[in-house]
Coordinates of C-alpha atoms in Angstrom, one line a residue:
M1 CA -11.7 -14.7 -17.9
K2 CA -9.1 -17.1 -16.8
S3 CA -7.4 -15.9 -13.6
L4 CA -3.9 -14.8 -14.5
A5 CA -1.9 -16.4 -11.7
T6 CA 1.4 -15.4 -13.1
F7 CA 2.7 -12.7 -15.3
A8 CA 3.0 -15.4 -18.0
S9 CA 3.4 -19.1 -18.3
R10 CA 4.3 -18.2 -21.9
P11 CA 3.0 -15.0 -23.4
A12 CA 0.0 -17.0 -24.7
R13 CA -1.5 -16.8 -21.2
L14 CA -1.7 -13.0 -21.6
A15 CA -2.9 -13.0 -25.1
A16 CA -5.5 -15.7 -25.0
L17 CA -7.9 -13.8 -22.7
G18 CA -10.9 -14.2 -25.0
L19 CA -13.9 -12.0 -24.8
L20 CA -15.4 -13.3 -21.5
L21 CA -14.4 -10.9 -18.8
T22 CA -15.0 -11.8 -15.2
V23 CA -16.1 -9.1 -12.8
G24 CA -15.0 -10.4 -9.4
A25 CA -16.9 -10.4 -6.2
V26 CA -17.1 -7.0 -4.7
G27 CA -17.8 -5.2 -1.5
C28 CA -20.7 -3.2 0.0
K29 CA -19.6 0.4 0.0
D30 CA -21.3 2.6 -2.6
F31 CA -20.2 1.7 -6.0
L32 CA -18.9 -1.7 -4.8
D33 CA -22.4 -2.9 -3.9
V34 CA -23.1 -5.0 -7.0
A35 CA -23.9 -8.6 -7.5
P36 CA -20.9 -10.9 -7.1
Q37 CA -19.3 -13.1 -9.7
G38 CA -20.9 -11.6 -12.8
Q39 CA -19.5 -12.1 -16.3
L40 CA -19.5 -9.7 -19.1
T41 CA -19.4 -10.6 -22.8
E42 CA -18.2 -8.2 -25.5
D43 CA -21.8 -7.9 -26.8
Q44 CA -22.9 -6.8 -23.3
I45 CA -20.2 -4.2 -23.2
K46 CA -21.2 -2.9 -26.7
T47 CA -24.9 -2.6 -25.8
D48 CA -25.1 -1.8 -22.1
P49 CA -23.8 1.6 -21.0
T50 CA -23.4 0.3 -17.4
A51 CA -21.3 -2.7 -18.4
A52 CA -18.1 -0.8 -18.7
Q53 CA -18.6 0.5 -15.2
R54 CA -18.8 -3.0 -13.9
L55 CA -15.7 -3.9 -15.8
V56 CA -13.8 -1.1 -14.0
D57 CA -15.2 -2.3 -10.7
G58 CA -13.4 -5.6 -11.4
V59 CA -10.1 -3.7 -11.4
Y60 CA -10.8 -2.2 -8.0
N61 CA -11.7 -5.6 -6.7
V62 CA -8.3 -7.1 -7.4
M63 CA -7.0 -5.0 -4.6
Y64 CA -8.6 -7.5 -2.1
L65 CA -5.9 -10.0 -3.0
G66 CA -4.2 -11.2 0.2
G67 CA -3.7 -14.2 2.5
F68 CA -1.0 -16.6 1.5
G69 CA -1.6 -16.6 -2.2
E70 CA -1.4 -13.8 -4.7
D71 CA -1.2 -10.6 -2.8
I72 CA -1.6 -6.8 -3.4
H73 CA -2.5 -5.4 0.1
G74 CA -2.5 -8.4 2.4
L75 CA 0.1 -9.8 4.9
Q76 CA 2.8 -10.3 2.2
Y77 CA 2.5 -6.7 1.2
V78 CA 2.9 -5.7 4.9
I79 CA 6.0 -7.9 5.1
L80 CA 7.7 -6.3 2.1
T81 CA 6.9 -2.8 3.2
D82 CA 6.8 -2.7 7.0
I83 CA 8.6 -5.8 8.2
A84 CA 11.4 -5.3 5.6
S85 CA 12.0 -1.8 7.2
D86 CA 13.4 -0.7 10.5
D87 CA 9.9 0.1 11.8
A88 CA 8.8 -3.5 12.4
D89 CA 10.0 -7.0 13.0
K90 CA 8.4 -10.2 11.8
G91 CA 6.8 -10.9 15.1
S92 CA 4.5 -13.9 15.9
T93 CA 6.4 -16.9 17.2
P94 CA 10.1 -17.1 16.3
N95 CA 9.7 -19.9 13.8
D96 CA 6.3 -18.9 12.3
Y97 CA 6.4 -18.2 8.6
G98 CA 10.0 -18.7 7.5
P99 CA 9.7 -16.7 4.3
A100 CA 8.8 -13.6 6.3
L101 CA 11.8 -14.1 8.5
E102 CA 14.0 -14.3 5.4
V103 CA 12.6 -10.9 4.3
D104 CA 13.1 -9.4 7.8
N105 CA 16.7 -10.5 8.0
F106 CA 17.6 -9.9 4.3
T107 CA 18.4 -13.5 3.8
L108 CA 15.8 -14.1 1.1
N109 CA 16.5 -15.4 -2.4
S110 CA 14.6 -15.8 -5.6
T111 CA 12.6 -18.8 -4.4
N112 CA 11.0 -16.8 -1.6
S113 CA 7.2 -17.3 -1.8
I114 CA 6.3 -13.8 -0.7
V115 CA 8.1 -12.0 -3.5
N116 CA 6.5 -14.5 -6.0
N117 CA 3.0 -14.0 -4.7
T118 CA 3.5 -10.2 -4.7
W119 CA 4.7 -10.3 -8.3
K120 CA 1.7 -12.5 -9.3
G121 CA -0.8 -10.3 -7.4
Y122 CA 0.4 -7.0 -8.9
F123 CA 0.6 -8.4 -12.4
Q124 CA -2.9 -9.8 -12.0
G125 CA -3.9 -6.2 -11.3
V126 CA -2.1 -4.9 -14.3
N127 CA -3.6 -7.6 -16.6
R128 CA -7.1 -6.8 -15.3
A129 CA -6.6 -3.1 -15.9
N130 CA -5.4 -3.8 -19.4
Q131 CA -8.5 -5.9 -20.1
A132 CA -10.7 -3.1 -19.0
L133 CA -8.8 -0.5 -21.1
D134 CA -9.2 -2.8 -24.1
K135 CA -12.9 -3.0 -23.8
I136 CA -14.1 0.4 -22.5
P137 CA -13.9 2.0 -25.9
L138 CA -16.6 -0.5 -27.1
S139 CA -19.1 1.0 -24.6
P140 CA -22.0 3.1 -25.9
A141 CA -21.6 5.3 -22.8
P142 CA -20.9 9.0 -23.5
E143 CA -17.3 9.9 -24.2
A144 CA -16.9 11.9 -21.0
A145 CA -18.0 8.9 -19.0
K146 CA -15.7 6.6 -20.9
N147 CA -12.8 9.0 -20.3
R148 CA -13.5 9.0 -16.6
L149 CA -13.5 5.2 -16.5
V150 CA -10.3 5.1 -18.4
G151 CA -8.8 7.6 -16.0
E152 CA -9.8 5.4 -13.0
V153 CA -8.2 2.4 -14.6
R154 CA -5.0 4.2 -15.6
F155 CA -4.8 5.6 -12.0
L156 CA -4.9 2.0 -10.7
R157 CA -2.5 0.7 -13.3
G158 CA -0.1 3.5 -12.4
Y159 CA -0.4 2.7 -8.7
F160 CA 0.2 -1.0 -9.4
Y161 CA 3.3 -0.3 -11.4
F162 CA 4.6 2.3 -8.9
N163 CA 4.7 -0.5 -6.3
L164 CA 6.2 -3.0 -8.7
V165 CA 9.1 -0.7 -9.7
R166 CA 9.8 0.0 -6.0
F167 CA 9.7 -3.7 -5.2
F168 CA 11.7 -5.0 -8.2
G169 CA 13.1 -2.2 -10.3
G170 CA 12.6 -2.6 -14.0
V171 CA 9.8 -5.1 -14.8
P172 CA 7.9 -6.1 -18.0
K173 CA 5.9 -3.1 -19.4
L174 CA 2.5 -4.4 -20.3
D175 CA 0.5 -1.5 -21.7
R176 CA -2.2 -3.5 -23.5
V177 CA -3.8 -6.9 -24.0
P178 CA -1.4 -8.5 -26.5
A179 CA -2.8 -9.6 -29.8
A180 CA -2.7 -13.2 -30.8
S181 CA 0.1 -12.3 -33.3
E182 CA 2.3 -11.2 -30.3
I183 CA 2.1 -14.3 -28.2
N184 CA 5.7 -15.2 -29.0
N185 CA 7.1 -11.7 -28.7
P186 CA 9.9 -12.0 -26.1
A187 CA 9.5 -8.3 -25.3
L188 CA 6.4 -9.2 -23.3
Q189 CA 8.6 -11.0 -20.8
Q190 CA 11.7 -8.9 -20.8
R191 CA 12.3 -6.2 -18.3
A192 CA 11.9 -2.6 -19.2
T193 CA 14.2 -0.3 -17.4
A194 CA 13.1 1.4 -14.2
A195 CA 13.2 4.8 -16.0
E196 CA 10.9 3.4 -18.7
I197 CA 8.5 2.1 -16.0
Y198 CA 8.5 5.4 -14.2
Q199 CA 7.6 7.3 -17.4
F200 CA 4.8 4.8 -18.0
I201 CA 3.5 5.5 -14.5
I202 CA 3.7 9.2 -15.0
D203 CA 1.8 9.0 -18.3
D204 CA -1.0 6.9 -16.7
L205 CA -1.3 9.2 -13.7
Q206 CA -1.2 12.4 -15.8
F207 CA -4.1 11.1 -17.9
A208 CA -5.9 10.4 -14.6
V209 CA -5.2 13.9 -13.4
D210 CA -6.6 15.3 -16.6
N211 CA -9.8 13.2 -16.7
L212 CA -10.9 12.3 -13.2
P213 CA -13.6 14.4 -11.4
L214 CA -13.2 16.2 -8.1
K215 CA -14.1 14.7 -4.8
G216 CA -17.9 14.8 -4.4
A217 CA -18.5 14.5 -8.1
T218 CA -18.1 10.8 -8.1
A219 CA -19.0 7.9 -5.8
T220 CA -17.1 7.6 -2.6
G221 CA -14.1 5.3 -3.0
R222 CA -13.5 5.9 -6.7
A223 CA -10.2 7.5 -7.8
T224 CA -10.5 11.3 -8.1
K225 CA -8.4 14.1 -9.5
A226 CA -6.8 14.7 -6.1
A227 CA -5.9 11.0 -5.8
A228 CA -4.1 11.1 -9.1
Q229 CA -2.4 14.4 -8.3
A230 CA -1.2 13.1 -4.9
M231 CA 0.1 9.8 -6.4
L232 CA 1.8 11.6 -9.2
A233 CA 3.4 14.1 -6.7
K234 CA 4.8 11.2 -4.8
V235 CA 6.2 9.6 -8.0
Y236 CA 7.9 12.9 -8.8
L237 CA 9.4 13.0 -5.3
Y238 CA 11.0 9.6 -6.1
Q239 CA 12.1 11.0 -9.5
K240 CA 13.6 14.0 -7.7
N241 CA 11.4 16.4 -9.7
Y242 CA 10.7 18.5 -6.7
Q243 CA 9.1 21.4 -8.6
K244 CA 6.4 19.1 -10.1
A245 CA 5.9 17.4 -6.7
F246 CA 5.4 20.8 -5.1
E247 CA 3.0 22.1 -7.7
L248 CA 0.8 19.0 -7.7
S249 CA 0.6 18.7 -3.9
N250 CA 0.0 22.4 -3.7
E251 CA -3.1 22.1 -5.9
I252 CA -4.7 19.8 -3.3
I253 CA -3.5 22.0 -0.3
A254 CA -4.9 25.1 -2.0
G255 CA -8.3 23.4 -2.2
R256 CA -8.5 23.4 -6.0
S257 CA -9.0 19.7 -6.2
G258 CA -11.7 19.3 -3.6
A259 CA -12.2 19.7 0.1
Y260 CA -9.5 17.9 2.1
G261 CA -8.0 18.4 5.6
L262 CA -6.5 16.8 8.6
L263 CA -8.8 14.7 10.7
P264 CA -8.6 16.3 14.1
S265 CA -8.0 13.0 16.0
Y266 CA -5.0 11.1 14.6
E267 CA -6.0 7.8 16.1
N268 CA -9.4 7.9 14.4
I269 CA -8.0 7.9 10.9
W270 CA -7.8 4.0 11.0
R271 CA -11.1 3.4 12.7
E272 CA -14.4 2.9 10.9
A273 CA -15.4 6.4 11.9
G274 CA -12.4 7.7 10.0
A275 CA -13.0 5.8 6.8
N276 CA -13.4 8.1 3.8
S277 CA -13.0 11.1 6.0
E278 CA -11.8 14.6 5.1
E279 CA -8.2 13.2 5.3
S280 CA -8.9 10.4 2.9
I281 CA -7.6 10.9 -0.6
F282 CA -7.6 7.2 -1.7
E283 CA -8.3 4.1 0.2
V284 CA -9.3 0.5 -0.7
Q285 CA -13.0 0.2 0.0
T286 CA -14.2 -2.8 2.1
G287 CA -17.6 -3.9 3.4
I288 CA -19.7 -6.8 4.4
N289 CA -21.5 -9.1 2.0
A290 CA -23.7 -12.1 2.4
A291 CA -20.9 -14.6 1.8
C292 CA -18.7 -12.8 4.3
N293 CA -15.6 -13.7 2.4
N294 CA -14.8 -11.3 -0.4
S295 CA -15.4 -7.7 0.6
A296 CA -12.1 -7.1 2.4
V297 CA -8.4 -7.8 2.1
N298 CA -7.8 -11.4 3.2
L299 CA -6.0 -11.6 6.5
Y300 CA -4.9 -8.0 6.5
T301 CA -6.1 -7.3 10.0
V302 CA -6.1 -10.7 11.7
S303 CA -2.5 -11.4 10.6
Q304 CA -1.3 -8.3 12.6
G305 CA -3.5 -8.8 15.6
P306 CA -2.1 -9.4 19.1
R307 CA -1.3 -13.1 19.7
A308 CA -1.6 -15.2 22.9
G309 CA 1.6 -16.7 24.2
G310 CA 3.1 -17.9 27.5
R311 CA 0.3 -18.7 29.9
G312 CA -2.4 -17.8 27.3
G313 CA -5.9 -18.0 28.7
W314 CA -7.5 -15.4 26.5
A315 CA -9.2 -15.2 23.1
D316 CA -6.5 -13.5 21.1
L317 CA -6.9 -11.2 18.1
G318 CA -4.6 -12.6 15.5
F319 CA -1.3 -14.1 14.3
G320 CA 0.9 -11.5 15.9
F321 CA 2.9 -10.4 12.8
N322 CA 4.4 -6.9 12.1
N323 CA 5.6 -5.9 15.5
P324 CA 6.7 -2.3 15.9
T325 CA 10.4 -2.1 16.8
Q326 CA 11.8 -0.5 19.9
Q327 CA 13.6 1.9 17.6
L328 CA 10.2 3.1 16.2
A329 CA 8.8 3.5 19.7
D330 CA 11.8 5.6 20.6
A331 CA 11.5 7.7 17.5
Y332 CA 8.7 9.8 18.8
E333 CA 9.2 13.0 20.7
P334 CA 7.8 13.3 24.2
N335 CA 4.0 13.9 24.2
D336 CA 3.6 13.0 20.5
R337 CA 0.0 11.8 20.3
R338 CA 0.9 9.7 17.2
R339 CA 2.8 7.1 19.3
A340 CA -0.3 5.9 21.2
G341 CA -2.3 6.0 18.0
T342 CA 0.2 3.8 16.1
I343 CA 1.5 1.2 18.6
I344 CA -0.3 -1.2 21.0
F345 CA 2.0 -1.6 23.9
I346 CA 1.7 -4.7 26.0
Q347 CA 2.1 -4.1 29.7
P348 CA 4.8 -6.0 31.6
T349 CA 4.0 -8.9 33.9
A350 CA 3.0 -7.6 37.3
P351 CA 5.1 -8.5 40.3
A352 CA 4.0 -11.5 42.3
G353 CA 0.8 -10.9 44.2
Q354 CA -0.2 -8.0 42.1
R355 CA -2.7 -8.0 39.2
S356 CA -1.7 -6.3 36.0
T357 CA -4.2 -3.9 34.4
G358 CA -3.2 -5.2 31.0
T359 CA -3.7 -3.1 27.9
V360 CA -7.2 -1.8 27.3
L361 CA -7.9 -0.9 23.7
W362 CA -10.1 2.0 22.6
D363 CA -13.2 -0.3 22.4
G364 CA -12.7 -1.7 25.9
F365 CA -11.0 -5.0 24.9
R366 CA -8.4 -6.0 27.5
I367 CA -5.2 -7.7 26.4
P368 CA -3.4 -9.3 29.4
S369 CA 0.1 -8.7 30.5
K370 CA 3.2 -10.0 28.7
D371 CA 3.2 -13.4 30.4
S372 CA 0.1 -14.2 28.4
V373 CA 1.0 -12.4 25.2
E374 CA 3.5 -13.5 22.5
N375 CA 5.0 -10.1 21.6
L376 CA 5.7 -6.7 23.2
R377 CA 4.1 -4.4 20.6
Y378 CA 1.5 -4.5 17.8
S379 CA 0.2 -2.2 15.1
Y380 CA -2.8 -0.2 16.3
K381 CA -3.4 1.0 12.7
A382 CA -4.3 -2.5 11.7
Y383 CA -6.7 -3.1 14.5
H384 CA -10.4 -3.6 13.8
S385 CA -12.8 -3.8 16.7
R386 CA -15.0 -6.9 16.8
T387 CA -17.5 -5.2 19.0
Q388 CA -17.6 -1.5 18.0
E389 CA -17.1 -1.7 14.3
R390 CA -19.0 -3.6 11.6
N391 CA -17.9 -7.1 10.7
C392 CA -19.7 -10.3 9.6
G393 CA -18.0 -12.6 12.1
N394 CA -15.2 -13.9 9.7
N395 CA -12.0 -12.6 11.2
D396 CA -10.1 -13.5 8.0
Y397 CA -12.1 -10.8 6.2
L398 CA -12.5 -7.9 8.6
P399 CA -13.7 -4.9 6.6
K400 CA -10.9 -2.4 7.3
N401 CA -10.2 0.1 4.5
I402 CA -6.6 0.3 3.5
R403 CA -5.5 4.0 3.6
V404 CA -3.3 4.3 0.4
M405 CA -3.0 8.1 0.3
R406 CA -4.1 10.7 2.8
Y407 CA -3.9 14.4 3.3
G408 CA -1.2 14.2 6.0
E409 CA 1.1 12.6 3.5
V410 CA 0.3 15.2 0.9
L411 CA 1.4 17.9 3.4
L412 CA 4.7 16.1 3.9
I413 CA 5.3 15.5 0.2
N414 CA 4.7 19.3 -0.2
A415 CA 7.0 20.1 2.7
E416 CA 9.9 18.0 1.3
A417 CA 9.5 19.3 -2.2
A418 CA 9.3 22.9 -1.0
F419 CA 12.4 22.5 1.0
R420 CA 14.3 21.0 -1.9
I421 CA 13.4 23.9 -4.2
G422 CA 14.4 26.5 -1.5
N423 CA 10.9 27.4 -0.3
T424 CA 11.6 26.8 3.4
G425 CA 8.7 28.9 4.6
A426 CA 6.2 26.7 2.8
A427 CA 8.0 23.6 4.0
L428 CA 7.7 24.8 7.6
T429 CA 4.0 25.7 7.2
Q430 CA 3.0 22.3 6.0
L431 CA 5.2 20.2 8.3
N432 CA 4.0 22.2 11.3
R433 CA 0.4 21.4 10.5
V434 CA 1.0 17.7 11.1
R435 CA 3.0 18.5 14.2
T436 CA 0.3 20.7 15.6
R437 CA -2.2 17.9 15.3
A438 CA 0.3 15.6 17.1
G439 CA 0.4 18.0 20.0
L440 CA 4.0 19.1 19.3
P441 CA 5.5 22.6 19.1
A442 CA 6.1 24.1 15.7
R443 CA 9.6 23.9 14.2
T444 CA 11.3 27.2 13.4
A445 CA 14.1 25.7 11.3
L446 CA 14.3 22.6 9.0
T447 CA 16.8 20.1 7.7
L448 CA 16.1 17.3 5.3
P449 CA 16.6 14.6 8.1
L450 CA 14.0 16.4 10.2
I451 CA 11.5 16.2 7.3
W452 CA 12.3 12.5 6.9
Q453 CA 11.9 12.0 10.6
E454 CA 8.4 13.6 10.5
R455 CA 7.5 11.3 7.6
R456 CA 8.6 8.3 9.8
V457 CA 6.4 9.1 12.8
E458 CA 3.5 10.4 10.8
L459 CA 3.3 7.5 8.4
A460 CA 4.7 4.7 10.6
L461 CA 3.2 1.2 9.8
E462 CA 1.4 2.6 6.7
H463 CA 3.5 0.4 4.4
D464 CA 5.9 3.0 3.0
R465 CA 8.9 3.0 5.4
F466 CA 11.1 0.5 3.4
F467 CA 10.6 2.5 0.2
D468 CA 11.4 5.7 2.0
L469 CA 14.6 4.3 3.4
V470 CA 15.7 3.2 -0.1
R471 CA 14.8 6.6 -1.5
Q472 CA 16.7 8.4 1.3
E473 CA 19.7 6.2 0.8
S474 CA 19.9 7.4 -2.8
E475 CA 19.9 11.0 -1.5
Q476 CA 22.4 10.4 1.4
P477 CA 24.5 7.2 0.7
G478 CA 25.4 5.4 3.9
R479 CA 22.3 6.3 5.8
I480 CA 20.5 2.9 5.6
V481 CA 23.2 0.4 6.7
P482 CA 23.6 1.7 10.3
L483 CA 19.9 1.8 10.9
F484 CA 19.6 -1.9 10.3
M485 CA 23.0 -2.7 11.9
A486 CA 21.5 -1.3 15.1
Q487 CA 18.9 -4.0 14.9
G488 CA 21.4 -6.8 14.2
K489 CA 20.5 -7.0 10.5
T490 CA 22.8 -6.7 7.5
F491 CA 21.6 -4.6 4.7
N492 CA 23.8 -5.1 1.6
R493 CA 24.0 -1.9 -0.5
G494 CA 23.6 -2.6 -4.2
K495 CA 21.4 -5.6 -3.5
N496 CA 18.8 -5.2 -0.8
E497 CA 17.3 -2.0 -2.2
L498 CA 15.3 -4.3 -4.4
F499 CA 13.7 -7.7 -3.9
P500 CA 14.7 -10.6 -6.2
I501 CA 12.8 -11.4 -9.4
P502 CA 11.0 -14.6 -8.5
Q503 CA 12.7 -17.7 -9.9
E504 CA 9.3 -19.2 -10.9
Q505 CA 8.8 -16.2 -13.2
I506 CA 12.2 -16.4 -14.7
D507 CA 11.6 -20.1 -15.5
L508 CA 8.2 -19.4 -17.0
S509 CA 9.7 -16.7 -19.2
G510 CA 12.2 -19.2 -20.6
G511 CA 15.0 -17.1 -19.2
Q512 CA 13.9 -13.8 -20.8
L513 CA 13.5 -12.2 -17.3
T514 CA 16.9 -11.3 -15.8
Q515 CA 17.7 -11.3 -12.1
N516 CA 18.5 -8.3 -9.9
P517 CA 22.1 -7.8 -8.7
G518 CA 23.3 -10.0 -5.8
Y519 CA 20.6 -12.7 -6.1

């Protein structure tokens, strides 16, 4: 299979996929522990019941895309979700990575490389999902097994499109591998409406809900019924269908979709010990392989690691991007345990003649004081210990699972939906569960801003804040501009809710793709 680097360099690129399907290199956790760089022919798919499974594994593998090329969960994803929000600044040195600074300051345009690489990464995921869906029916595997595989792929495709529609608004709706007769069909490159894309997402996720097994009935890391329910509940929250969001999230909370709960120690969620824990509903699986280069998201951890600056003199941990803002640090209530589990605080330089204790991380690693460090704050949730957690020595591919959906968020989806349908008692119950873990007193009354505030501090630096701000602005117009103004940034309503359609993609479409307002 040719790697689909863009959505299309003419529709022929999508159509001329042929029958040779590449199953990319994979990781080492459970079902991902398979031989790298295999290829599947149509004959193999027709005769080998396990071939379709390997084809689906190739869709999961696309979530490793990162670095400075095509991206799904790497640094560029972090930039468009965290750094674009009021929770984080670009970080690193002032002039490092200009395209990221453009996103941070809302000065980007359609030639920004980050939005182009994100578009290409997500549509590579969509294309790979469509190839799998096209071939799974050929498998001699039992129908129930094939329905499960289709459910997994449709869950992933729904997730890819959910991020695409939140990044760009309406995008091309690719629901199949185009036939050769369709290669000149302009509809393949024209944008569907956001409403049409949301319905497409709902259809995919509902199929997944109906066909995926419960947790424990499938290999760790594969999409489950609860993962599909949680993602669909979140989609309905965006669609303001609060009744559906409440019902779906309640299925998980009631235990009808498997055994889930809050991990007692908040800070452990993002450590190796917390991978695939009781709190995990869906996460990108990573691991170590012999090549030490393709079982993790490229640059995810090291790009966000603390960076040496000033006097230096220490072996630093990364590039220094995605610095938590002072506003995020100030958003936590006194004694909220989540603050220390979310932000690495660099200690100020000690007065002359005194030695700074520096910042000692959970694994004993000591970061010196500010005179030797570039930035003031870093993401603790992105940290991966080089001494206490498994790795193969390649810091570009540290095997940190990406937590896409967890039980804490399900509780907050349920709380917000319950509040919106008038069930304040249920809203308080679920919201107070996350507050209790954080060491905070229970609330006795609720407002919508209080629920949003709880989302902010519970889910900070988990790549959702920008999307949340845009969603909240649609509920309470005028909310978003002052938040950025306080940080010296100008958010333009009617423009900056979406990112620009990449100019490269408009050119490749022959002008069929249209630009978002203001760009």
